[in-house]
CSV table of C-alpha atoms in Angstrom, one decimal:
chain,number,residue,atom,x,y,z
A,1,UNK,CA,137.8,-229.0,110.9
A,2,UNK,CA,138.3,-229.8,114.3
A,3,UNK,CA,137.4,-232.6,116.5
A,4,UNK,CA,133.7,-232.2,116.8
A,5,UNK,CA,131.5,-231.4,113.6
A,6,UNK,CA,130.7,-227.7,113.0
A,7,UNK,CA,127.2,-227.3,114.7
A,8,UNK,CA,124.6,-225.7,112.5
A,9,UNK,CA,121.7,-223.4,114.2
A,10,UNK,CA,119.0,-222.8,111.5
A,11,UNK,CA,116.2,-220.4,111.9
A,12,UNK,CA,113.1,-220.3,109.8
A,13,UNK,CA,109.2,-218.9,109.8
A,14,UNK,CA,107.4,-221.4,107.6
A,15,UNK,CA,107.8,-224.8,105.9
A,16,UNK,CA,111.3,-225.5,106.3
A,17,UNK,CA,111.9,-227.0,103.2
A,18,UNK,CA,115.6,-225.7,103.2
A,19,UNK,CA,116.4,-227.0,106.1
A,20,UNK,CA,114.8,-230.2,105.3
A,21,UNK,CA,117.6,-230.6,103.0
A,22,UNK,CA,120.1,-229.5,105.4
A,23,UNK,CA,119.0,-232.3,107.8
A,24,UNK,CA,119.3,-234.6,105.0
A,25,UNK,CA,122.8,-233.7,103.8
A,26,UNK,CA,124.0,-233.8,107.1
A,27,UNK,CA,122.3,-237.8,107.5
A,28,UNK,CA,123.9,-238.7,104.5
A,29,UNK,CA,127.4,-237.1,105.6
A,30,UNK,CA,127.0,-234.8,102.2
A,31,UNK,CA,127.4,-231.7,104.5
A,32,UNK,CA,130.0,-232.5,107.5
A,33,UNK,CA,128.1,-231.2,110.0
A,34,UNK,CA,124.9,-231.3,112.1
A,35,UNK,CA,121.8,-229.3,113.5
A,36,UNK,CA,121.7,-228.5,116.6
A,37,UNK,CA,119.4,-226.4,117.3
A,38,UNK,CA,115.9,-224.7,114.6
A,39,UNK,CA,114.8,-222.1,115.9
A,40,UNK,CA,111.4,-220.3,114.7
A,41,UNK,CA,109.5,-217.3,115.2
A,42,UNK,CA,106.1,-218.9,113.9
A,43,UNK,CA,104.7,-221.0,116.7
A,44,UNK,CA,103.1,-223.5,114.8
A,45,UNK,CA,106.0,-223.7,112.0
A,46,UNK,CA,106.1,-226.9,110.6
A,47,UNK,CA,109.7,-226.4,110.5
A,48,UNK,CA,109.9,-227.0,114.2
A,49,UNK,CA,108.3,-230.3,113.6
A,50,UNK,CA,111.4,-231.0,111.1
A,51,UNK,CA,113.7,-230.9,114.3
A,52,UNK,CA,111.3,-232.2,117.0
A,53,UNK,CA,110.8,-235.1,114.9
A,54,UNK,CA,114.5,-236.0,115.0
A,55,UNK,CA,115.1,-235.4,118.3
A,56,UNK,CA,116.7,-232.1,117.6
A,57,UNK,CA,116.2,-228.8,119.9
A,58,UNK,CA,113.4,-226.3,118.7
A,59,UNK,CA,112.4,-223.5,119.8
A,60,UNK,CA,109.8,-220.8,119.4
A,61,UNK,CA,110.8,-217.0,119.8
A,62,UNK,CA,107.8,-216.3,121.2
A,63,UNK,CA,105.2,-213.4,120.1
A,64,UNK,CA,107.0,-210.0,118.7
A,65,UNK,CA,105.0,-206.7,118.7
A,66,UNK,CA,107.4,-206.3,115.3
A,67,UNK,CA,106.4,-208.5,111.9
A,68,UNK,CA,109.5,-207.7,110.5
A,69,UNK,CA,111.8,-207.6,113.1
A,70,UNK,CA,112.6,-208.6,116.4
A,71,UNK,CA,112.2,-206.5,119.7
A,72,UNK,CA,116.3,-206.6,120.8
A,73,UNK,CA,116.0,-208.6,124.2
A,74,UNK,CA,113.8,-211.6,121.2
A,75,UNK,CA,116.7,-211.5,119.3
A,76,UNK,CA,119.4,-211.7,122.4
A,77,UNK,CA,117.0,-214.6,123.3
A,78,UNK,CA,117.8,-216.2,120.4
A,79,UNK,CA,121.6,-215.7,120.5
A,80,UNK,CA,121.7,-217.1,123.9
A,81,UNK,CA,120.1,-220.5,122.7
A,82,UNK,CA,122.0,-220.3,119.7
A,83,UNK,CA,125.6,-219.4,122.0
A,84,UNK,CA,123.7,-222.7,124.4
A,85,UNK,CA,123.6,-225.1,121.4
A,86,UNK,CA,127.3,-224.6,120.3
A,87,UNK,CA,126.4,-223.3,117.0
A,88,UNK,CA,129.0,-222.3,114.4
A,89,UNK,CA,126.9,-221.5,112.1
A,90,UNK,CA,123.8,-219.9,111.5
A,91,UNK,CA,121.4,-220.8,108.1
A,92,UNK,CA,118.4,-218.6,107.5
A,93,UNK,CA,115.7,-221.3,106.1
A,94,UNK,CA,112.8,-219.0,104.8
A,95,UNK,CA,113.4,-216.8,107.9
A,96,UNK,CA,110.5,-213.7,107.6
A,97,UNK,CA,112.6,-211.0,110.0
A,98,UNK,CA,115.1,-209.1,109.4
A,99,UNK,CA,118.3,-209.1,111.2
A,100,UNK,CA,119.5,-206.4,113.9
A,101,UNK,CA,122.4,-206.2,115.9
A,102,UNK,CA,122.5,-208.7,118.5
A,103,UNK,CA,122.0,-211.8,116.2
A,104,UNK,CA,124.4,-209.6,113.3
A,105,UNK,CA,127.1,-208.7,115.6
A,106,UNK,CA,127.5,-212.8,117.5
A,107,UNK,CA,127.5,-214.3,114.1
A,108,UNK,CA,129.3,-212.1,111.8
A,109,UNK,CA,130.7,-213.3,108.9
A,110,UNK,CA,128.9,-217.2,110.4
A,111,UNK,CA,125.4,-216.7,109.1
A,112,UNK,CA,123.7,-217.4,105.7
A,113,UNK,CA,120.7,-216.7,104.2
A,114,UNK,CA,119.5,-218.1,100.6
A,115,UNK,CA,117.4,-216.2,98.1
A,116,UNK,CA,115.5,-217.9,95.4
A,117,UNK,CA,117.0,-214.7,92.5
A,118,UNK,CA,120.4,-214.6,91.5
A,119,UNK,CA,121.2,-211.5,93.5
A,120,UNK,CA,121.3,-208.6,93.1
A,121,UNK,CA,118.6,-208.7,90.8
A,122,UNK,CA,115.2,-209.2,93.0
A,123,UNK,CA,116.1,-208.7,96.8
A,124,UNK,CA,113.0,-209.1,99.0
A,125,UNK,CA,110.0,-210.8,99.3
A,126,UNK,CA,108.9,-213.3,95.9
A,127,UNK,CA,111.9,-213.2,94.3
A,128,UNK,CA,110.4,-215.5,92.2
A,129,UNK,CA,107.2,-213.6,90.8
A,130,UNK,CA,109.3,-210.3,90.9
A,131,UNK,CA,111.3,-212.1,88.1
A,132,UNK,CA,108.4,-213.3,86.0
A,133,UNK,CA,106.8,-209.8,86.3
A,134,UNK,CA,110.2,-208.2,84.7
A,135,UNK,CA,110.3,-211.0,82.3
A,136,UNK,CA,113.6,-212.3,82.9
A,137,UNK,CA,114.6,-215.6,81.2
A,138,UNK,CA,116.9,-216.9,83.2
A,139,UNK,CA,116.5,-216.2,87.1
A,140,UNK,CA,118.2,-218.6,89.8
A,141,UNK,CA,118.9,-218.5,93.3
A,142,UNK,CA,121.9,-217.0,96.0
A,143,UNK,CA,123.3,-218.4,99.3
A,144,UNK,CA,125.3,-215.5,100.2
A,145,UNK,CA,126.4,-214.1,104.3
A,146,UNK,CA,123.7,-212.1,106.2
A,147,UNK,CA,125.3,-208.1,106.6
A,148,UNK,CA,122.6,-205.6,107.8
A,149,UNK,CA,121.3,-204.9,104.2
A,150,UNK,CA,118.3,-207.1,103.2
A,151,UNK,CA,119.6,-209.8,100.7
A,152,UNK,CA,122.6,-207.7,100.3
A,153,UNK,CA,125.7,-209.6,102.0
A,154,UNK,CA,128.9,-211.5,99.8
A,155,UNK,CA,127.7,-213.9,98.0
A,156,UNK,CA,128.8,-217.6,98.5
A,157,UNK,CA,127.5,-219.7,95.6
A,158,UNK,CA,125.1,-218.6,92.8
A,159,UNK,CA,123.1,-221.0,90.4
A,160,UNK,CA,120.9,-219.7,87.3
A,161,UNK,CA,117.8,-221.3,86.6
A,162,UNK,CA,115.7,-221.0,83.4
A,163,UNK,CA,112.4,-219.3,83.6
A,164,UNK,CA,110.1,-221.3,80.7
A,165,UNK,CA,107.8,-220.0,78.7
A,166,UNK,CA,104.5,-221.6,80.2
A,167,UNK,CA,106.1,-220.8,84.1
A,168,UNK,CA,103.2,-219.8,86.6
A,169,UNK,CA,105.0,-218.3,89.8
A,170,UNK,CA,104.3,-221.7,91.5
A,171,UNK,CA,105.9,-223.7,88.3
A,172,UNK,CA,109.3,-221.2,88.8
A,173,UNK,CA,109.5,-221.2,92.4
A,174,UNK,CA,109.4,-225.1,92.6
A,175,UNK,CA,112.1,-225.2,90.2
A,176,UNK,CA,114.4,-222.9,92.1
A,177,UNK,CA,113.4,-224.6,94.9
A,178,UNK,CA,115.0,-228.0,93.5
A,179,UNK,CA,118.3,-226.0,92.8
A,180,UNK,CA,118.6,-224.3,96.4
A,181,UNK,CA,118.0,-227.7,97.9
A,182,UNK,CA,121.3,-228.3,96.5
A,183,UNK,CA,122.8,-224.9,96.7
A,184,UNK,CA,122.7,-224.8,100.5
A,185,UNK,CA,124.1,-228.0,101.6
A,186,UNK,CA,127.0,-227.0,99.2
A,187,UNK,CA,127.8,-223.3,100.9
A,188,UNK,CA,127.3,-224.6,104.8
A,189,UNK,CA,129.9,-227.6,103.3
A,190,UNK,CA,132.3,-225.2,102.0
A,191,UNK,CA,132.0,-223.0,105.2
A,192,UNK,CA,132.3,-226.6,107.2
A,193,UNK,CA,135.5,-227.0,105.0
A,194,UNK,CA,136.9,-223.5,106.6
A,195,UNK,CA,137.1,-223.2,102.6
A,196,UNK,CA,135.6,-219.3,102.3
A,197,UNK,CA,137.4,-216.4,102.9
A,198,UNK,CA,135.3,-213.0,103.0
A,199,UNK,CA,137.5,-210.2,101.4
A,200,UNK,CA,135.1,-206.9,101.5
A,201,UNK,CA,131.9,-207.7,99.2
A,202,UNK,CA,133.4,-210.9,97.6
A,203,UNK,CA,133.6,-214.4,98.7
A,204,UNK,CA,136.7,-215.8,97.8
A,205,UNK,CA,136.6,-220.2,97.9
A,206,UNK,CA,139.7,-221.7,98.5
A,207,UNK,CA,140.9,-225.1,97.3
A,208,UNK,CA,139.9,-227.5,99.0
B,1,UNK,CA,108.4,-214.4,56.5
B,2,UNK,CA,107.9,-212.5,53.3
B,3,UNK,CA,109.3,-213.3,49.4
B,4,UNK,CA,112.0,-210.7,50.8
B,5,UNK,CA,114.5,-211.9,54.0
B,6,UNK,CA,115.0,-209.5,56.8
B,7,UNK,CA,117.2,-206.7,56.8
B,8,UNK,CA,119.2,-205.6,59.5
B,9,UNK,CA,120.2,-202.2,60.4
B,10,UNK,CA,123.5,-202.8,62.6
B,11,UNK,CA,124.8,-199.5,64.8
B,12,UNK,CA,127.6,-199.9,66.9
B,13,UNK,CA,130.7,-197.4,67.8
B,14,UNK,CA,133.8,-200.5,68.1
B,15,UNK,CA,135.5,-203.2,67.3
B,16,UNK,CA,131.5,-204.4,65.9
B,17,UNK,CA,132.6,-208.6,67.0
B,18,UNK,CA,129.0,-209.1,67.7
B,19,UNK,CA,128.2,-207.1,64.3
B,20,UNK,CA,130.5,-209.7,63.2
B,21,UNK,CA,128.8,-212.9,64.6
B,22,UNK,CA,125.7,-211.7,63.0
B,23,UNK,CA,127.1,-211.3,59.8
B,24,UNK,CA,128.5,-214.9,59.8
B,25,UNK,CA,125.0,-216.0,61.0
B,26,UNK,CA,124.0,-214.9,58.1
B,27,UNK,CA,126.4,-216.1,55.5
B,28,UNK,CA,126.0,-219.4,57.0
B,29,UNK,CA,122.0,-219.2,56.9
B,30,UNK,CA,121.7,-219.7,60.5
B,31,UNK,CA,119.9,-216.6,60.1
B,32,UNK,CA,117.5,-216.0,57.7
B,33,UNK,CA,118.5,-212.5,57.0
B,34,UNK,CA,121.3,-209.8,55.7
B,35,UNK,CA,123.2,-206.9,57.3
B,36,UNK,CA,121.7,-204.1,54.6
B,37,UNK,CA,124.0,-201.2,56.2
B,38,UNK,CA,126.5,-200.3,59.4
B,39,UNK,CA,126.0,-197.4,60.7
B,40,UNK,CA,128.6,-196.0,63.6
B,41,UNK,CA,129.2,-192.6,65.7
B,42,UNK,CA,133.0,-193.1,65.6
B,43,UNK,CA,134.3,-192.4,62.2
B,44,UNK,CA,137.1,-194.5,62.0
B,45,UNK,CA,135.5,-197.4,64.0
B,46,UNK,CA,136.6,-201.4,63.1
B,47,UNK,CA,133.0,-202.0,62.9
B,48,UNK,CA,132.4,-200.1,59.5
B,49,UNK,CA,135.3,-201.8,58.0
B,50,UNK,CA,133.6,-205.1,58.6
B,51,UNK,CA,131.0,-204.1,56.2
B,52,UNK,CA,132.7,-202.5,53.9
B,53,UNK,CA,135.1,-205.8,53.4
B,54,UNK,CA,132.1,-207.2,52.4
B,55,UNK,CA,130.4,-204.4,50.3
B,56,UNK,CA,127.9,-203.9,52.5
B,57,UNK,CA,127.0,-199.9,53.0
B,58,UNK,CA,128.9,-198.4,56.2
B,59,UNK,CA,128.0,-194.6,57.1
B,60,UNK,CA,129.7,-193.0,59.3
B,61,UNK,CA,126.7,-190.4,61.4
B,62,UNK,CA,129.2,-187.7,61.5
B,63,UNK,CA,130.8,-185.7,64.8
B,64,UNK,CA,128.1,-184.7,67.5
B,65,UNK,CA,128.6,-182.0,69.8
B,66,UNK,CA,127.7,-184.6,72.6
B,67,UNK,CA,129.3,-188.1,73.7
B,68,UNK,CA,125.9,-189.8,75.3
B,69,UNK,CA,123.7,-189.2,72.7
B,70,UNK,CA,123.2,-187.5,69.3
B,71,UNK,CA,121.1,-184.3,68.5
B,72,UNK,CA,117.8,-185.0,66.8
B,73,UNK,CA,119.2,-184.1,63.0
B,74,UNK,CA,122.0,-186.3,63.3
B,75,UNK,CA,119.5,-189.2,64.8
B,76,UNK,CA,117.1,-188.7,61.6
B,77,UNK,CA,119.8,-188.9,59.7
B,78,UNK,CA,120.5,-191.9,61.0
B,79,UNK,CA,116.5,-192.8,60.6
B,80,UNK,CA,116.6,-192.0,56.7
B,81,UNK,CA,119.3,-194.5,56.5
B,82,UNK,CA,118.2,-197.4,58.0
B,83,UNK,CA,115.0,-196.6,56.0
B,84,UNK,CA,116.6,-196.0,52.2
B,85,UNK,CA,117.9,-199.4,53.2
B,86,UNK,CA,114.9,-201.2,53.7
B,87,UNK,CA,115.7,-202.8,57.4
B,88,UNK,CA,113.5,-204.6,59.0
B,89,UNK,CA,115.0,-204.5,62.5
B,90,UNK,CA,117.9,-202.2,64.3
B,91,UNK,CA,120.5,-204.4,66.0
B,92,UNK,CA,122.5,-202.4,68.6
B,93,UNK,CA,125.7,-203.7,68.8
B,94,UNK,CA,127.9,-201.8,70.9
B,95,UNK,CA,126.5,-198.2,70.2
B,96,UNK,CA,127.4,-196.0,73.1
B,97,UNK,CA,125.0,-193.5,73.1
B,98,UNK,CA,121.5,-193.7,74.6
B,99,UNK,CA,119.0,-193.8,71.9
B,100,UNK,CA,116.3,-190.9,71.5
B,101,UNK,CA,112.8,-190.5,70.5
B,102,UNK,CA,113.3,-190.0,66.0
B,103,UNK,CA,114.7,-193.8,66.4
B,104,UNK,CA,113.0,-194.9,68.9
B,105,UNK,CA,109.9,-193.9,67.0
B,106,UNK,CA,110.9,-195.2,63.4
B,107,UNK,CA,111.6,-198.8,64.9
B,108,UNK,CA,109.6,-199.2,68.3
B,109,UNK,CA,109.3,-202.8,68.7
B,110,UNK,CA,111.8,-203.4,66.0
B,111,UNK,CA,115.3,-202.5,67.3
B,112,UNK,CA,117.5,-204.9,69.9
B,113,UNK,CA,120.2,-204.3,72.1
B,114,UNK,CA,122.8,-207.0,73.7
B,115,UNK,CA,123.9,-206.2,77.0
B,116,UNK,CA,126.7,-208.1,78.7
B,117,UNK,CA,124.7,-208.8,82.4
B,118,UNK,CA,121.7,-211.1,83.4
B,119,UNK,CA,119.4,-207.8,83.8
B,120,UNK,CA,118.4,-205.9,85.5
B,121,UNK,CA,121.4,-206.8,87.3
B,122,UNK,CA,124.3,-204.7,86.6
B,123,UNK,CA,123.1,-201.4,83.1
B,124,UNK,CA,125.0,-199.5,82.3
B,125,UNK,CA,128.6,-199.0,81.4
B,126,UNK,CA,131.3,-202.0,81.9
B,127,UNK,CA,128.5,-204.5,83.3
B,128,UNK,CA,131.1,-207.1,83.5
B,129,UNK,CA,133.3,-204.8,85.7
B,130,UNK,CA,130.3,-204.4,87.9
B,131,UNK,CA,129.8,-207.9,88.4
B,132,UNK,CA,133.2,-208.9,89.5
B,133,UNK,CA,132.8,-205.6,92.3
B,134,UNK,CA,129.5,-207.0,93.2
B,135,UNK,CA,131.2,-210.1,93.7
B,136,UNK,CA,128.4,-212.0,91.7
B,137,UNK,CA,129.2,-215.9,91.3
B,138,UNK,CA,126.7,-215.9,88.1
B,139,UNK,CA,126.5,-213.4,85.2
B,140,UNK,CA,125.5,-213.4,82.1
B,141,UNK,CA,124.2,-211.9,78.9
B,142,UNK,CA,120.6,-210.6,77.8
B,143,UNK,CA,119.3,-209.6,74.4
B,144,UNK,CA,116.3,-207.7,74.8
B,145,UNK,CA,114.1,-204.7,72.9
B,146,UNK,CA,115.5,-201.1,73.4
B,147,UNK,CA,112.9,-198.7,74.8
B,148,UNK,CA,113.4,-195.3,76.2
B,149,UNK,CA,115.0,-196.5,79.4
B,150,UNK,CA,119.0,-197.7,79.9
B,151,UNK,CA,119.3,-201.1,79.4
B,152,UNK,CA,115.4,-201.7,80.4
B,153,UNK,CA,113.3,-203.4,77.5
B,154,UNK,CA,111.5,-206.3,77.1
B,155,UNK,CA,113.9,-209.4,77.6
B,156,UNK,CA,114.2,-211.5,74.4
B,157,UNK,CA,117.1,-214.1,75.2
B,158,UNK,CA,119.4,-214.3,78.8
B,159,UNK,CA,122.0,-216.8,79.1
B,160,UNK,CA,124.2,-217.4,82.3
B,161,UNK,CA,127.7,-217.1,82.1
B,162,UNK,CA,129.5,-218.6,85.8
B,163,UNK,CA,132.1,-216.0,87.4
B,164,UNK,CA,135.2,-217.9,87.9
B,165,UNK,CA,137.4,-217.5,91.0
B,166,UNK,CA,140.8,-216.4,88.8
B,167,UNK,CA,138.6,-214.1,86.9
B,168,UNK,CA,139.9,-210.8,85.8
B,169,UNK,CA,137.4,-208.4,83.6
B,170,UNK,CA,139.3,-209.2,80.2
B,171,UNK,CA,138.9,-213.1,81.1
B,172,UNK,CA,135.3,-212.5,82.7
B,173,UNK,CA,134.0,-210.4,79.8
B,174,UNK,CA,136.0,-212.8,76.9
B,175,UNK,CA,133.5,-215.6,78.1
B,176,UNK,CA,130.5,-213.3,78.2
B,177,UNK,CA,131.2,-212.5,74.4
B,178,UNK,CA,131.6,-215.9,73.4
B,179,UNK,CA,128.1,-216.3,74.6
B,180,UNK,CA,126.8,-213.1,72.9
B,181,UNK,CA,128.4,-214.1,69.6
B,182,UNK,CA,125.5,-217.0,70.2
B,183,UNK,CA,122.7,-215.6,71.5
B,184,UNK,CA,122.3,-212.3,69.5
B,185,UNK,CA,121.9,-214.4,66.1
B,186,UNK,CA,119.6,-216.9,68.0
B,187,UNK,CA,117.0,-213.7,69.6
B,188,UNK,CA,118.0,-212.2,65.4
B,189,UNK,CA,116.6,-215.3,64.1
B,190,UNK,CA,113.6,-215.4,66.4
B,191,UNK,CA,112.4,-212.0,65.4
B,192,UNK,CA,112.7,-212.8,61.7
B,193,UNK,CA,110.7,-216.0,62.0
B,194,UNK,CA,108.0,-213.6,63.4
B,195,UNK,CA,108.0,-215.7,66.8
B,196,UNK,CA,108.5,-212.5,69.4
B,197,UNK,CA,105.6,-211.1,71.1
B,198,UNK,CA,105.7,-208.1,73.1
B,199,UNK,CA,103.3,-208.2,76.5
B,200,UNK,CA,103.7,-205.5,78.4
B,201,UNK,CA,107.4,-206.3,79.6
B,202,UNK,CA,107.6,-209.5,78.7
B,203,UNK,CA,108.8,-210.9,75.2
B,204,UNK,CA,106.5,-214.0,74.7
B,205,UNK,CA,108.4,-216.5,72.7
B,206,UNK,CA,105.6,-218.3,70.7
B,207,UNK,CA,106.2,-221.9,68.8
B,208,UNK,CA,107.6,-222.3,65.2
């Protein structure tokens, strides 16, 4: 690590209950590091809220003919604030857009995204009732790095989670919920650490 | 369960160590059932001798002109078998051929498979190989009902096994057998205590 604290960027579309937990990991000097900047593409996101609220930089992408993208010069706004803040880092919190090359190609191999399945079982959207629809028994969730596939980069950290007999899709989400909580703050500290190495599609984590 | 306990049908083409951890389950009464006959494609496979050590029948299907599956004479051959000896369930344990419609038929609802990945992640051949390409940080094993597709049925049983970072696939798949020589009694014992419901494609585990 160097002399100032690796600077987070985080970019969500809804609740921001992921970077919630960032926030707090970084207040409790869990996770070495600090946001500097949440970004959204939801005006209204309370996520936005989460930063304002602590004095933290947030910004709205403003409106996108695209629902599941960004128009290029959006996204190349949202590398310039990102490039403004100092971020080394960037975390997709619940982020509804897919990535394209401006944002891909200034962060490579520096942005994660986490996905409430254990990968690559479930990629998309509800992971969650995708899983109870197969009927799996155990599902989980990923933190892995953002490539152009959709919930398809090297994985970082996995963590299984038991799918119960009486589950509704709310019941199982909350409950990988409580486990990704955890599972964040622990990759963005391991990346903080300078402790993981991509080598093709595997992440490899050094000692620490 | 009946005056009778369950007979099992075991088919497998190797070394038969799950065949093996079901038959101990048994002798310990852990599992409420026998092994009533081994059946294998490979003539000299270590799997029949486990059954013959203990004077259980072993039959041997006889060659097949293919290597993925078996023509439909040799597969009721295999049918008549199971069925002279009374079994109750068919518990694929490392048969390498896809199974077609005279089984499939004979024991619909009534035949399991164990399959060394958290499916649907990773069917197929050498699942544990795939994982450790994939770069997976979680895998697992799954016990589940065979149907028509590869490695597709209803999921019984799933158990998470962690990927470690000195993993090779011996050490990788040694740790996922250790759990299968578990798991396959435990989804074994299940079925004989009449406690699996099939719904659609889920397995609904109901109370003792």
């Amino acid at each position: 690590m160097g002399i100032t604290p690796l600077r987070i960027g985080v970019l969500g579309s809804g609740s921001g209950t992921n970077c919630e937990a960032i926030l707090q990991a970084c207040e409790r000097r869990e996770l070495p590091a600090e946001v500097a900047i949440v970004i959204s593409d939801v005006a209204d996101a309370p996520i936005l809220e989460r930063a304002r609220r602590r004095g933290i930089r947030a910004k709205f992408i403003g409106p996108s003919q695209f629902k599941t993208k960004l128009e290029p010069e959006l996204e190349q706004r949202v590398v310039n604030w990102l490039q403004e803040a100092r971020v080394g880092v960037v975390a997709l919190a619940g982020y509804m857009r897919v990535v394209k090359t401006p944002l891909l190609d200034a962060f490579r191999g520096r942005m994660l995204n986490i996905h409430p399945s254990l990968l690559p079982s479930f990629p998309g959207l509800r992971a969650w009732e995708q899983a109870l629809a197969y009927g799996v028994k155990v599902t989980g969730c990923t933190v892995h790095f953002v490539d152009a596939g959709v919930d398809a980069g090297p994985i970082i950290l996995q963590e299984a989670v038991p799918v119960q007999e009486d589950d509704t899709p709310a019941t199982l989400h909350q409950r990988i919920h409580e486990v990704e909580y955890q599972l964040y703050p622990a990759a963005l500290r391991l990346f903080a650490e300078g402790r993981l190495q991509i080598e093709g599609r595997k992440v490899k984590i050094t000692s620490s």
